[in-house]
C-alpha positions as a printed Julia matrix, in Angstrom:
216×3 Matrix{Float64}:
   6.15    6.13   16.44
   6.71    5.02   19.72
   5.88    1.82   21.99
   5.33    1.55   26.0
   8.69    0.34   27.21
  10.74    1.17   24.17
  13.26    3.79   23.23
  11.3     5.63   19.93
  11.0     4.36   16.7
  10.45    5.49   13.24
   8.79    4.31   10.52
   9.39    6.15    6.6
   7.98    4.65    2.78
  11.19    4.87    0.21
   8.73    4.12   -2.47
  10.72    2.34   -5.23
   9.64    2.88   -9.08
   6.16    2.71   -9.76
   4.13    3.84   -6.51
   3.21    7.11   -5.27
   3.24    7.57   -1.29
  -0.58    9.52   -0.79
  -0.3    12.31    1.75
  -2.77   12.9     4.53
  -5.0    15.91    4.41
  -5.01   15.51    7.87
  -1.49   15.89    8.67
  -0.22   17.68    5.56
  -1.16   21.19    4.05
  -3.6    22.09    2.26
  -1.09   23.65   -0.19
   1.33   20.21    0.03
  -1.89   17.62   -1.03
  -2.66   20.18   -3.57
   0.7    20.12   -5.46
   1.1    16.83   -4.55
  -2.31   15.85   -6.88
  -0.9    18.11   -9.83
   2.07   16.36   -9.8
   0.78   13.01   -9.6
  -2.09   13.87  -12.37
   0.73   15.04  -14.79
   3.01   11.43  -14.01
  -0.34    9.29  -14.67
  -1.13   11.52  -18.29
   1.91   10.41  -19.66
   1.46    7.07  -18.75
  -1.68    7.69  -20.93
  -1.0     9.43  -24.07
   0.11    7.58  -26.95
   3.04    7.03  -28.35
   4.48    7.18  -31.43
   6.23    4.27  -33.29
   9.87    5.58  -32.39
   8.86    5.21  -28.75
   8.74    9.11  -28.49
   4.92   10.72  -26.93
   2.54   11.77  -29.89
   0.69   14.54  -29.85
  -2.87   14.02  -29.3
  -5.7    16.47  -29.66
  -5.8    19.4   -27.06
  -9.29   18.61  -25.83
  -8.36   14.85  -25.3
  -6.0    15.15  -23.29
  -8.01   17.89  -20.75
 -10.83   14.95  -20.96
  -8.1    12.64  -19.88
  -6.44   14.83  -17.45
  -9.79   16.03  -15.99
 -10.91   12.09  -15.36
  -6.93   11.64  -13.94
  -7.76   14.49  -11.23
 -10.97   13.04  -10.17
  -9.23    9.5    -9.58
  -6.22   11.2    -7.49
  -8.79   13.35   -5.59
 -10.75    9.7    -4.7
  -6.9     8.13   -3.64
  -6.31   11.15   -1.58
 -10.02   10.81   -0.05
  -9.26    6.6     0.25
  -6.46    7.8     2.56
  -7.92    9.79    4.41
 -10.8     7.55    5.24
  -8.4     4.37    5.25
  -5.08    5.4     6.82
  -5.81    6.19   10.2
  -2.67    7.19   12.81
  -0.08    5.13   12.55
  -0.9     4.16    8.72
  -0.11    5.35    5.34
  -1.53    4.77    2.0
   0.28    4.38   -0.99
  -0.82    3.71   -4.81
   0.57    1.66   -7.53
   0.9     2.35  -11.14
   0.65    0.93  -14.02
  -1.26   -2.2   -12.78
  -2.49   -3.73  -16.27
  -3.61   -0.32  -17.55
  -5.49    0.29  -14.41
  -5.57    3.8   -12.64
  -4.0     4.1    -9.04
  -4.35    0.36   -7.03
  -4.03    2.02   -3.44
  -2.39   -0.19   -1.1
  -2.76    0.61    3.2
   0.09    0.12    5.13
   0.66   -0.36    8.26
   3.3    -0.38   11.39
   2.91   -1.71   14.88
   5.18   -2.22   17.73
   5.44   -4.45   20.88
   7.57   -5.88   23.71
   9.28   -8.61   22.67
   7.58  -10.49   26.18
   4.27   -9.68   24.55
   4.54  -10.82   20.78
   1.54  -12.89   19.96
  -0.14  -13.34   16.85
  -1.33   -9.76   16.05
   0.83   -9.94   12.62
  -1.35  -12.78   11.83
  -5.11  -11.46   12.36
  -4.05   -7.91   10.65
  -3.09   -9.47    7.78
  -6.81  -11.33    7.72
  -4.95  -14.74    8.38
  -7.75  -15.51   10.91
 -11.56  -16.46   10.1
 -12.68  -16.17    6.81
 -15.05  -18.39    4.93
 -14.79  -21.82    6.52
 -15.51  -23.26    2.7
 -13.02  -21.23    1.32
 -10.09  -20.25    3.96
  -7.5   -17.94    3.78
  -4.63  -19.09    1.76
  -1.18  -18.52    3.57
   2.14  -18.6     2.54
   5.46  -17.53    4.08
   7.73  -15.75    1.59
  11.67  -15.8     2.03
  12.71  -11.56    2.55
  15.9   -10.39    3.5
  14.7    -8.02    6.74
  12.78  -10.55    8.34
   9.65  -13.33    8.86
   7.66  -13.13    5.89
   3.78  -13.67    5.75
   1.88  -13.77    2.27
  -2.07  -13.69    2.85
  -4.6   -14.3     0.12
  -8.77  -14.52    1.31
 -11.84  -13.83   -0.41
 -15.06  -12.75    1.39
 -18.51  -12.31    0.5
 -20.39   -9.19    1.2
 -24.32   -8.89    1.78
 -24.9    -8.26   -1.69
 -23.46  -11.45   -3.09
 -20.17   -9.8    -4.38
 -16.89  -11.42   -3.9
 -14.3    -8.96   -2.56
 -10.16  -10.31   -2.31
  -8.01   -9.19    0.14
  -4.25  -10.03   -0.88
  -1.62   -8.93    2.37
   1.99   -9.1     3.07
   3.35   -8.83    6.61
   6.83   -8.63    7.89
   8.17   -9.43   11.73
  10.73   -7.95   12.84
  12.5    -8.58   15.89
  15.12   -6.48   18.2
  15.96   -6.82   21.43
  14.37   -4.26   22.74
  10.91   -4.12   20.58
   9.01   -6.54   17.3
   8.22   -4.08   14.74
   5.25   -5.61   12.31
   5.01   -4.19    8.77
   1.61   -5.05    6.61
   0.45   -3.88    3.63
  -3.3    -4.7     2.97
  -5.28   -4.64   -1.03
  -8.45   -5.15   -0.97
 -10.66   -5.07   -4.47
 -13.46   -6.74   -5.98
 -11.0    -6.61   -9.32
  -9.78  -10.51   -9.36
  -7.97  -10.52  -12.06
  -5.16   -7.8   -10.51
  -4.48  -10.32   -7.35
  -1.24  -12.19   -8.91
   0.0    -9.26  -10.26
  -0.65   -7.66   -6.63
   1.35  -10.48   -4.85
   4.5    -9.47   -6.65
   4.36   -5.93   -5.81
   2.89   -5.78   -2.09
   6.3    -8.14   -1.91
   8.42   -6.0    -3.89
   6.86   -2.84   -2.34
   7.35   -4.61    1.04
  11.44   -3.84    1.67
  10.86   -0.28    0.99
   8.86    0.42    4.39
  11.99    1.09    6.67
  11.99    0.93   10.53
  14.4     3.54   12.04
  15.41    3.74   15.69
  15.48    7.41   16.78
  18.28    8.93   17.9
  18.29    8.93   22.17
């Protein structure tokens, strides 16, 4: 990535144990997003098969397990198609797993750039820290991280239909001399009961976004 007035920048996911960095049909090959689903179908079956009581994998019934592996493919095919539709230039997507026996909890992340004459509070209306429901505002606290100013966001919103839809986001600033690099990474879910155990990953997940200044 690159900013007006800044040497180039780069932005890279080390994803740490646990989450699965989607790739972009868009920018990838058609042949790298396909291997990239088998792969990630296989990871999520074993994460699904039983096991037995020595804590080695049992061996469950042939058809099962296609049943299971067919539904598996059908949810990584909708993560891939989330990304696309949700991770637009600049942005990546990545899934967690193992989210209280849920299937992948996609998570959109996000990098942006500015002069450091020109910070404002951008940081603080991507992460949804801004409007909301005036009877029940966005909750906002400022977590302690080792790489920078911390921003923990937690709103709920109402849609047309009556349904209640949470959007938990963590945000980082950055600041250089030359450039303020802003991390978020945005959840957004209608499944309530996931958004504590959310918090502690989008934080945990959080360090793992690095910013890299390009070589001149």
């Amino acid at each position: 990535m690159s900013g007006v007035g800044v040497q180039d920048w780069t932005w890279t996911i080390e994803p740490p144990a646990g989450w699965l960095v989607v790739p972009s049909t868009v920018t990838e090959p058609a042949e790298t997003v396909g291997a990239w689903q088998g792969e990630a179908v296989e990871l999520l079956l074993t994460s699904f098969l039983p096991e037995e009581a020595d804590g080695g994998t049992a061996q469950p019934d042939a058809g099962h397990v296609e049943l299971v592996r067919d539904s598996l493919a059908q949810t990584v095919a909708s993560l891939v198609a989330f990304a696309d539709g949700a991770a637009t230039e600049g942005a990546r997507a990545v899934a967690g797993l193992g989210l209280l026996d849920r299937g992948p909890v996609p998570v959109l992340v996000t990098v942006g750039m500015m002069d450091p004459d020109e910070s404002d509070d951008a940081l603080m209306t991507v992460l949804g820290a801004t409007g909301g429901n005036p009877v029940n505002p966005p909750s906002i606290e400022y977590p302690e991280l080792p790489d920078g100013d911390g921003i923990q966001v937690t709103r709920v919103d109402i849609d047309e239909a009556g349904g209640a839809w949470v959007t938990v986001a963590v945000g980082r600033r950055t600041e250089h001399p030359e450039t303020v690099v802003d991390t978020a990474l945005i959840w957004r879910s209608q499944d309530l009961v996931l958004v504590p155990t959310i918090l502690d990953t989008l934080v945990g997940l959080l360090p793992a976004v690095k910013i890299i200044r390009s070589e001149p």
